[in-house]
């Protein structure tokens, strides 16, 4: 496979007769084989996406001391600024040549507001006019889209379309703006923008600016590029959904190298289930020849395990 499929979501999102079924079949095929696909007609306003890019560019252009006031290392809940060199998505390589800013979900009515818990509590907001409003609006839009994609996953995996709804209605979802400075000199394979890794949650929705750099590993072990396609998100399956589906879906390694000679920005949205969601291999994915490969775990514990392996500051804290 040289190209990732581009799946049109309109039939599902417009409630066309048979639309959910058709989209679920296409998504299921991609999720089982490579774990990556593009989605178009996804319903998220292009003007909103452009507005968030403009604010991300403004934020990353602030002096480092300003950005570090919002450092992710000061909080336990995975929100705020992570500077160049603070993360190793591939622990075998040098630290990633990227900087990032994370926004989580604001506490909703009746929810505890505890910043020490992963992906809960308050956000750290930069002093950039409009940032909070636009980031919150974008977050809500991609959250809705993620919920809708779960209906297609459920149908394809052999459970009712709303099966996942109670597990993902208070999600540990993270909006992450990313900036990859151009790679200095010739790329020698030691330092990636983002080292090879798999994502942790159920799904990721990635918007790329016009500068490419994302590469995806095929099952055969080749790396193929996933170039920006206007009007789409790249959607990929994460480790949590792979586990939940008893490896029916695949969470595939990917990496970023900015070979363009210019700045690259991207916006990722990582959708992890509710912290207390019990991730237990789906009954429809278990059979006599295919017993459950994993014991049950809460989504919160699963995410913590994965974050602690990635961040230097979390490792030393814990
Ligand atoms: O920036 C990108 O294109 C991908 C980033 C990514 O894979 C990640 O942050 O998990
Ligand atoms: Fe990723």
JSON list of N, CA and C in Angstrom, two decimals, residues 49 52-57 59-60 89 97-102 131 138 174-181 193-194 197 199 204-214 226-228 232-234 254-258 262-270:
[
{"chain": "A", "resi": 49, "resn": "UNK", "atom": "N", "xyz": [-10.06, 26.20, 11.74]},
{"chain": "A", "resi": 49, "resn": "UNK", "atom": "CA", "xyz": [-8.74, 25.55, 11.71]},
{"chain": "A", "resi": 49, "resn": "UNK", "atom": "C", "xyz": [-7.66, 26.59, 11.41]},
{"chain": "A", "resi": 52, "resn": "UNK", "atom": "N", "xyz": [-6.93, 28.80, 14.35]},
{"chain": "A", "resi": 52, "resn": "UNK", "atom": "CA", "xyz": [-6.10, 28.18, 15.40]},
{"chain": "A", "resi": 52, "resn": "UNK", "atom": "C", "xyz": [-4.63, 28.12, 14.96]},
{"chain": "A", "resi": 53, "resn": "UNK", "atom": "N", "xyz": [-4.39, 27.85, 13.67]},
{"chain": "A", "resi": 53, "resn": "UNK", "atom": "CA", "xyz": [-2.99, 27.89, 13.20]},
{"chain": "A", "resi": 53, "resn": "UNK", "atom": "C", "xyz": [-2.37, 29.25, 13.45]},
{"chain": "A", "resi": 54, "resn": "UNK", "atom": "N", "xyz": [-3.13, 30.31, 13.10]},
{"chain": "A", "resi": 54, "resn": "UNK", "atom": "CA", "xyz": [-2.57, 31.67, 13.25]},
{"chain": "A", "resi": 54, "resn": "UNK", "atom": "C", "xyz": [-2.21, 31.93, 14.71]},
{"chain": "A", "resi": 55, "resn": "UNK", "atom": "N", "xyz": [-3.04, 31.47, 15.64]},
{"chain": "A", "resi": 55, "resn": "UNK", "atom": "CA", "xyz": [-2.77, 31.69, 17.06]},
{"chain": "A", "resi": 55, "resn": "UNK", "atom": "C", "xyz": [-1.61, 30.83, 17.55]},
{"chain": "A", "resi": 56, "resn": "UNK", "atom": "N", "xyz": [-1.49, 29.62, 17.00]},
{"chain": "A", "resi": 56, "resn": "UNK", "atom": "CA", "xyz": [-0.37, 28.75, 17.38]},
{"chain": "A", "resi": 56, "resn": "UNK", "atom": "C", "xyz": [0.95, 29.39, 16.93]},
{"chain": "A", "resi": 57, "resn": "UNK", "atom": "N", "xyz": [0.96, 29.94, 15.71]},
{"chain": "A", "resi": 57, "resn": "UNK", "atom": "CA", "xyz": [2.17, 30.60, 15.21]},
{"chain": "A", "resi": 57, "resn": "UNK", "atom": "C", "xyz": [2.53, 31.77, 16.14]},
{"chain": "A", "resi": 59, "resn": "UNK", "atom": "N", "xyz": [1.72, 32.14, 19.31]},
{"chain": "A", "resi": 59, "resn": "UNK", "atom": "CA", "xyz": [2.18, 31.63, 20.61]},
{"chain": "A", "resi": 59, "resn": "UNK", "atom": "C", "xyz": [3.63, 31.15, 20.53]},
{"chain": "A", "resi": 60, "resn": "UNK", "atom": "N", "xyz": [3.94, 30.33, 19.51]},
{"chain": "A", "resi": 60, "resn": "UNK", "atom": "CA", "xyz": [5.30, 29.76, 19.46]},
{"chain": "A", "resi": 60, "resn": "UNK", "atom": "C", "xyz": [6.36, 30.83, 19.20]},
{"chain": "A", "resi": 89, "resn": "UNK", "atom": "N", "xyz": [9.77, 10.66, 21.78]},
{"chain": "A", "resi": 89, "resn": "UNK", "atom": "CA", "xyz": [8.74, 9.71, 21.38]},
{"chain": "A", "resi": 89, "resn": "UNK", "atom": "C", "xyz": [9.37, 8.37, 21.00]},
{"chain": "A", "resi": 97, "resn": "UNK", "atom": "N", "xyz": [12.88, 17.17, 18.00]},
{"chain": "A", "resi": 97, "resn": "UNK", "atom": "CA", "xyz": [13.10, 18.57, 17.60]},
{"chain": "A", "resi": 97, "resn": "UNK", "atom": "C", "xyz": [11.76, 19.24, 17.34]},
{"chain": "A", "resi": 98, "resn": "UNK", "atom": "N", "xyz": [10.99, 19.47, 18.41]},
{"chain": "A", "resi": 98, "resn": "UNK", "atom": "CA", "xyz": [9.67, 20.09, 18.25]},
{"chain": "A", "resi": 98, "resn": "UNK", "atom": "C", "xyz": [9.31, 20.76, 19.56]},
{"chain": "A", "resi": 99, "resn": "UNK", "atom": "N", "xyz": [8.41, 21.71, 19.50]},
{"chain": "A", "resi": 99, "resn": "UNK", "atom": "CA", "xyz": [7.82, 22.25, 20.73]},
{"chain": "A", "resi": 99, "resn": "UNK", "atom": "C", "xyz": [6.31, 22.11, 20.61]},
{"chain": "A", "resi": 100, "resn": "UNK", "atom": "N", "xyz": [5.64, 22.07, 21.76]},
{"chain": "A", "resi": 100, "resn": "UNK", "atom": "CA", "xyz": [4.22, 21.74, 21.73]},
{"chain": "A", "resi": 100, "resn": "UNK", "atom": "C", "xyz": [3.47, 22.50, 22.82]},
{"chain": "A", "resi": 101, "resn": "UNK", "atom": "N", "xyz": [2.18, 22.69, 22.59]},
{"chain": "A", "resi": 101, "resn": "UNK", "atom": "CA", "xyz": [1.33, 23.28, 23.62]},
{"chain": "A", "resi": 101, "resn": "UNK", "atom": "C", "xyz": [0.05, 22.46, 23.74]},
{"chain": "A", "resi": 102, "resn": "UNK", "atom": "N", "xyz": [-0.23, 21.98, 24.95]},
{"chain": "A", "resi": 102, "resn": "UNK", "atom": "CA", "xyz": [-1.38, 21.09, 25.18]},
{"chain": "A", "resi": 102, "resn": "UNK", "atom": "C", "xyz": [-2.54, 21.80, 25.87]},
{"chain": "A", "resi": 131, "resn": "UNK", "atom": "N", "xyz": [-6.87, 33.23, 21.98]},
{"chain": "A", "resi": 131, "resn": "UNK", "atom": "CA", "xyz": [-6.34, 31.86, 22.02]},
{"chain": "A", "resi": 131, "resn": "UNK", "atom": "C", "xyz": [-7.32, 30.91, 22.72]},
{"chain": "A", "resi": 138, "resn": "UNK", "atom": "N", "xyz": [-12.37, 24.87, 18.80]},
{"chain": "A", "resi": 138, "resn": "UNK", "atom": "CA", "xyz": [-11.78, 23.79, 17.98]},
{"chain": "A", "resi": 138, "resn": "UNK", "atom": "C", "xyz": [-11.88, 22.46, 18.75]},
{"chain": "A", "resi": 174, "resn": "UNK", "atom": "N", "xyz": [-6.77, 15.49, 24.46]},
{"chain": "A", "resi": 174, "resn": "UNK", "atom": "CA", "xyz": [-5.78, 16.57, 24.47]},
{"chain": "A", "resi": 174, "resn": "UNK", "atom": "C", "xyz": [-5.63, 17.18, 23.08]},
{"chain": "A", "resi": 175, "resn": "UNK", "atom": "N", "xyz": [-5.79, 18.48, 23.03]},
{"chain": "A", "resi": 175, "resn": "UNK", "atom": "CA", "xyz": [-5.51, 19.24, 21.81]},
{"chain": "A", "resi": 175, "resn": "UNK", "atom": "C", "xyz": [-4.06, 19.69, 21.90]},
{"chain": "A", "resi": 176, "resn": "UNK", "atom": "N", "xyz": [-3.28, 19.38, 20.87]},
{"chain": "A", "resi": 176, "resn": "UNK", "atom": "CA", "xyz": [-1.84, 19.67, 20.94]},
{"chain": "A", "resi": 176, "resn": "UNK", "atom": "C", "xyz": [-1.39, 20.41, 19.69]},
{"chain": "A", "resi": 177, "resn": "UNK", "atom": "N", "xyz": [-0.97, 21.65, 19.90]},
{"chain": "A", "resi": 177, "resn": "UNK", "atom": "CA", "xyz": [-0.41, 22.42, 18.78]},
{"chain": "A", "resi": 177, "resn": "UNK", "atom": "C", "xyz": [1.09, 22.13, 18.73]},
{"chain": "A", "resi": 178, "resn": "UNK", "atom": "N", "xyz": [1.60, 21.92, 17.52]},
{"chain": "A", "resi": 178, "resn": "UNK", "atom": "CA", "xyz": [3.00, 21.51, 17.39]},
{"chain": "A", "resi": 178, "resn": "UNK", "atom": "C", "xyz": [3.75, 22.42, 16.42]},
{"chain": "A", "resi": 179, "resn": "UNK", "atom": "N", "xyz": [5.02, 22.65, 16.74]},
{"chain": "A", "resi": 179, "resn": "UNK", "atom": "CA", "xyz": [5.88, 23.46, 15.87]},
{"chain": "A", "resi": 179, "resn": "UNK", "atom": "C", "xyz": [7.19, 22.70, 15.69]},
{"chain": "A", "resi": 180, "resn": "UNK", "atom": "N", "xyz": [7.53, 22.45, 14.42]},
{"chain": "A", "resi": 180, "resn": "UNK", "atom": "CA", "xyz": [8.78, 21.76, 14.09]},
{"chain": "A", "resi": 180, "resn": "UNK", "atom": "C", "xyz": [9.68, 22.74, 13.33]},
{"chain": "A", "resi": 181, "resn": "UNK", "atom": "N", "xyz": [10.71, 23.26, 13.98]},
{"chain": "A", "resi": 181, "resn": "UNK", "atom": "CA", "xyz": [11.65, 24.13, 13.24]},
{"chain": "A", "resi": 181, "resn": "UNK", "atom": "C", "xyz": [12.29, 23.30, 12.12]},
{"chain": "A", "resi": 193, "resn": "UNK", "atom": "N", "xyz": [11.89, 15.14, 14.14]},
{"chain": "A", "resi": 193, "resn": "UNK", "atom": "CA", "xyz": [10.96, 16.13, 14.69]},
{"chain": "A", "resi": 193, "resn": "UNK", "atom": "C", "xyz": [10.13, 15.44, 15.75]},
{"chain": "A", "resi": 194, "resn": "UNK", "atom": "N", "xyz": [9.63, 14.26, 15.42]},
{"chain": "A", "resi": 194, "resn": "UNK", "atom": "CA", "xyz": [8.97, 13.38, 16.39]},
{"chain": "A", "resi": 194, "resn": "UNK", "atom": "C", "xyz": [9.45, 11.97, 16.07]},
{"chain": "A", "resi": 197, "resn": "UNK", "atom": "N", "xyz": [6.76, 6.37, 16.96]},
{"chain": "A", "resi": 197, "resn": "UNK", "atom": "CA", "xyz": [5.94, 6.05, 18.14]},
{"chain": "A", "resi": 197, "resn": "UNK", "atom": "C", "xyz": [4.55, 5.62, 17.67]},
{"chain": "A", "resi": 199, "resn": "UNK", "atom": "N", "xyz": [0.40, 6.21, 18.97]},
{"chain": "A", "resi": 199, "resn": "UNK", "atom": "CA", "xyz": [-0.35, 7.11, 19.86]},
{"chain": "A", "resi": 199, "resn": "UNK", "atom": "C", "xyz": [-1.05, 6.26, 20.92]},
{"chain": "A", "resi": 204, "resn": "UNK", "atom": "N", "xyz": [-6.57, 9.56, 16.95]},
{"chain": "A", "resi": 204, "resn": "UNK", "atom": "CA", "xyz": [-5.96, 10.88, 16.82]},
{"chain": "A", "resi": 204, "resn": "UNK", "atom": "C", "xyz": [-6.47, 11.51, 15.55]},
{"chain": "A", "resi": 205, "resn": "UNK", "atom": "N", "xyz": [-6.80, 12.80, 15.61]},
{"chain": "A", "resi": 205, "resn": "UNK", "atom": "CA", "xyz": [-7.17, 13.57, 14.42]},
{"chain": "A", "resi": 205, "resn": "UNK", "atom": "C", "xyz": [-6.10, 14.63, 14.21]},
{"chain": "A", "resi": 206, "resn": "UNK", "atom": "N", "xyz": [-5.40, 14.56, 13.11]},
{"chain": "A", "resi": 206, "resn": "UNK", "atom": "CA", "xyz": [-4.26, 15.44, 12.87]},
{"chain": "A", "resi": 206, "resn": "UNK", "atom": "C", "xyz": [-4.50, 16.35, 11.68]},
{"chain": "A", "resi": 207, "resn": "UNK", "atom": "N", "xyz": [-4.35, 17.65, 11.92]},
{"chain": "A", "resi": 207, "resn": "UNK", "atom": "CA", "xyz": [-4.35, 18.61, 10.82]},
{"chain": "A", "resi": 207, "resn": "UNK", "atom": "C", "xyz": [-2.90, 18.98, 10.54]},
{"chain": "A", "resi": 208, "resn": "UNK", "atom": "N", "xyz": [-2.51, 18.93, 9.27]},
{"chain": "A", "resi": 208, "resn": "UNK", "atom": "CA", "xyz": [-1.15, 19.34, 8.90]},
{"chain": "A", "resi": 208, "resn": "UNK", "atom": "C", "xyz": [-1.26, 20.65, 8.12]},
{"chain": "A", "resi": 209, "resn": "UNK", "atom": "N", "xyz": [-0.30, 21.56, 8.33]},
{"chain": "A", "resi": 209, "resn": "UNK", "atom": "CA", "xyz": [-0.26, 22.75, 7.48]},
{"chain": "A", "resi": 209, "resn": "UNK", "atom": "C", "xyz": [0.26, 22.31, 6.12]},
{"chain": "A", "resi": 210, "resn": "UNK", "atom": "N", "xyz": [0.58, 23.26, 5.24]},
{"chain": "A", "resi": 210, "resn": "UNK", "atom": "CA", "xyz": [0.97, 22.83, 3.88]},
{"chain": "A", "resi": 210, "resn": "UNK", "atom": "C", "xyz": [2.36, 22.20, 3.85]},
{"chain": "A", "resi": 211, "resn": "UNK", "atom": "N", "xyz": [3.09, 22.23, 4.97]},
{"chain": "A", "resi": 211, "resn": "UNK", "atom": "CA", "xyz": [4.42, 21.62, 5.02]},
{"chain": "A", "resi": 211, "resn": "UNK", "atom": "C", "xyz": [4.31, 20.19, 5.53]},
{"chain": "A", "resi": 212, "resn": "UNK", "atom": "N", "xyz": [4.72, 19.23, 4.74]},
{"chain": "A", "resi": 212, "resn": "UNK", "atom": "CA", "xyz": [4.61, 17.82, 5.11]},
{"chain": "A", "resi": 212, "resn": "UNK", "atom": "C", "xyz": [5.73, 17.38, 6.03]},
{"chain": "A", "resi": 213, "resn": "UNK", "atom": "N", "xyz": [5.76, 16.09, 6.31]},
{"chain": "A", "resi": 213, "resn": "UNK", "atom": "CA", "xyz": [6.81, 15.54, 7.18]},
{"chain": "A", "resi": 213, "resn": "UNK", "atom": "C", "xyz": [6.39, 14.29, 7.92]},
{"chain": "A", "resi": 214, "resn": "UNK", "atom": "N", "xyz": [5.09, 13.99, 7.88]},
{"chain": "A", "resi": 214, "resn": "UNK", "atom": "CA", "xyz": [4.60, 12.80, 8.59]},
{"chain": "A", "resi": 214, "resn": "UNK", "atom": "C", "xyz": [4.90, 11.54, 7.77]},
{"chain": "A", "resi": 226, "resn": "UNK", "atom": "N", "xyz": [2.85, 10.59, 4.51]},
{"chain": "A", "resi": 226, "resn": "UNK", "atom": "CA", "xyz": [1.43, 10.96, 4.59]},
{"chain": "A", "resi": 226, "resn": "UNK", "atom": "C", "xyz": [1.37, 12.47, 4.39]},
{"chain": "A", "resi": 227, "resn": "UNK", "atom": "N", "xyz": [1.42, 12.92, 3.13]},
{"chain": "A", "resi": 227, "resn": "UNK", "atom": "CA", "xyz": [1.52, 14.36, 2.86]},
{"chain": "A", "resi": 227, "resn": "UNK", "atom": "C", "xyz": [0.24, 15.10, 3.23]},
{"chain": "A", "resi": 228, "resn": "UNK", "atom": "N", "xyz": [0.33, 16.42, 3.42]},
{"chain": "A", "resi": 228, "resn": "UNK", "atom": "CA", "xyz": [-0.88, 17.18, 3.71]},
{"chain": "A", "resi": 228, "resn": "UNK", "atom": "C", "xyz": [-1.85, 17.09, 2.53]},
{"chain": "A", "resi": 232, "resn": "UNK", "atom": "N", "xyz": [-8.58, 17.91, 4.78]},
{"chain": "A", "resi": 232, "resn": "UNK", "atom": "CA", "xyz": [-8.69, 16.62, 5.48]},
{"chain": "A", "resi": 232, "resn": "UNK", "atom": "C", "xyz": [-8.01, 16.67, 6.85]},
{"chain": "A", "resi": 233, "resn": "UNK", "atom": "N", "xyz": [-8.37, 15.70, 7.67]},
{"chain": "A", "resi": 233, "resn": "UNK", "atom": "CA", "xyz": [-7.56, 15.33, 8.83]},
{"chain": "A", "resi": 233, "resn": "UNK", "atom": "C", "xyz": [-6.98, 13.95, 8.54]},
{"chain": "A", "resi": 234, "resn": "UNK", "atom": "N", "xyz": [-5.78, 13.69, 9.08]},
{"chain": "A", "resi": 234, "resn": "UNK", "atom": "CA", "xyz": [-5.30, 12.32, 9.14]},
{"chain": "A", "resi": 234, "resn": "UNK", "atom": "C", "xyz": [-5.88, 11.74, 10.43]},
{"chain": "A", "resi": 254, "resn": "UNK", "atom": "N", "xyz": [4.51, 5.85, 13.61]},
{"chain": "A", "resi": 254, "resn": "UNK", "atom": "CA", "xyz": [4.67, 6.96, 12.68]},
{"chain": "A", "resi": 254, "resn": "UNK", "atom": "C", "xyz": [5.71, 7.91, 13.27]},
{"chain": "A", "resi": 255, "resn": "UNK", "atom": "N", "xyz": [6.20, 8.84, 12.45]},
{"chain": "A", "resi": 255, "resn": "UNK", "atom": "CA", "xyz": [7.26, 9.76, 12.89]},
{"chain": "A", "resi": 255, "resn": "UNK", "atom": "C", "xyz": [7.18, 11.01, 12.03]},
{"chain": "A", "resi": 256, "resn": "UNK", "atom": "N", "xyz": [7.90, 12.03, 12.44]},
{"chain": "A", "resi": 256, "resn": "UNK", "atom": "CA", "xyz": [7.91, 13.28, 11.68]},
{"chain": "A", "resi": 256, "resn": "UNK", "atom": "C", "xyz": [9.35, 13.71, 11.42]},
{"chain": "A", "resi": 257, "resn": "UNK", "atom": "N", "xyz": [9.66, 14.05, 10.18]},
{"chain": "A", "resi": 257, "resn": "UNK", "atom": "CA", "xyz": [10.93, 14.71, 9.85]},
{"chain": "A", "resi": 257, "resn": "UNK", "atom": "C", "xyz": [10.58, 15.93, 9.00]},
{"chain": "A", "resi": 258, "resn": "UNK", "atom": "N", "xyz": [11.00, 17.08, 9.47]},
{"chain": "A", "resi": 258, "resn": "UNK", "atom": "CA", "xyz": [10.75, 18.29, 8.69]},
{"chain": "A", "resi": 258, "resn": "UNK", "atom": "C", "xyz": [11.94, 18.55, 7.77]},
{"chain": "A", "resi": 262, "resn": "UNK", "atom": "N", "xyz": [11.73, 24.82, 6.02]},
{"chain": "A", "resi": 262, "resn": "UNK", "atom": "CA", "xyz": [10.89, 25.90, 6.56]},
{"chain": "A", "resi": 262, "resn": "UNK", "atom": "C", "xyz": [10.13, 25.40, 7.80]},
{"chain": "A", "resi": 263, "resn": "UNK", "atom": "N", "xyz": [9.45, 26.32, 8.47]},
{"chain": "A", "resi": 263, "resn": "UNK", "atom": "CA", "xyz": [8.74, 25.94, 9.70]},
{"chain": "A", "resi": 263, "resn": "UNK", "atom": "C", "xyz": [7.58, 25.00, 9.37]},
{"chain": "A", "resi": 264, "resn": "UNK", "atom": "N", "xyz": [7.37, 24.01, 10.20]},
{"chain": "A", "resi": 264, "resn": "UNK", "atom": "CA", "xyz": [6.18, 23.16, 10.05]},
{"chain": "A", "resi": 264, "resn": "UNK", "atom": "C", "xyz": [5.34, 23.27, 11.32]},
{"chain": "A", "resi": 265, "resn": "UNK", "atom": "N", "xyz": [4.04, 23.42, 11.11]},
{"chain": "A", "resi": 265, "resn": "UNK", "atom": "CA", "xyz": [3.09, 23.43, 12.23]},
{"chain": "A", "resi": 265, "resn": "UNK", "atom": "C", "xyz": [2.08, 22.32, 12.00]},
{"chain": "A", "resi": 266, "resn": "UNK", "atom": "N", "xyz": [1.60, 21.73, 13.08]},
{"chain": "A", "resi": 266, "resn": "UNK", "atom": "CA", "xyz": [0.49, 20.78, 12.94]},
{"chain": "A", "resi": 266, "resn": "UNK", "atom": "C", "xyz": [-0.36, 20.90, 14.20]},
{"chain": "A", "resi": 267, "resn": "UNK", "atom": "N", "xyz": [-1.57, 20.37, 14.11]},
{"chain": "A", "resi": 267, "resn": "UNK", "atom": "CA", "xyz": [-2.49, 20.41, 15.26]},
{"chain": "A", "resi": 267, "resn": "UNK", "atom": "C", "xyz": [-3.04, 19.00, 15.43]},
{"chain": "A", "resi": 268, "resn": "UNK", "atom": "N", "xyz": [-2.70, 18.38, 16.56]},
{"chain": "A", "resi": 268, "resn": "UNK", "atom": "CA", "xyz": [-3.18, 17.02, 16.82]},
{"chain": "A", "resi": 268, "resn": "UNK", "atom": "C", "xyz": [-4.26, 17.06, 17.89]},
{"chain": "A", "resi": 269, "resn": "UNK", "atom": "N", "xyz": [-5.17, 16.13, 17.80]},
{"chain": "A", "resi": 269, "resn": "UNK", "atom": "CA", "xyz": [-6.18, 15.96, 18.86]},
{"chain": "A", "resi": 269, "resn": "UNK", "atom": "C", "xyz": [-6.19, 14.48, 19.23]},
{"chain": "A", "resi": 270, "resn": "UNK", "atom": "N", "xyz": [-5.79, 14.21, 20.47]},
{"chain": "A", "resi": 270, "resn": "UNK", "atom": "CA", "xyz": [-5.69, 12.83, 20.95]},
{"chain": "A", "resi": 270, "resn": "UNK", "atom": "C", "xyz": [-6.91, 12.53, 21.79]}
]
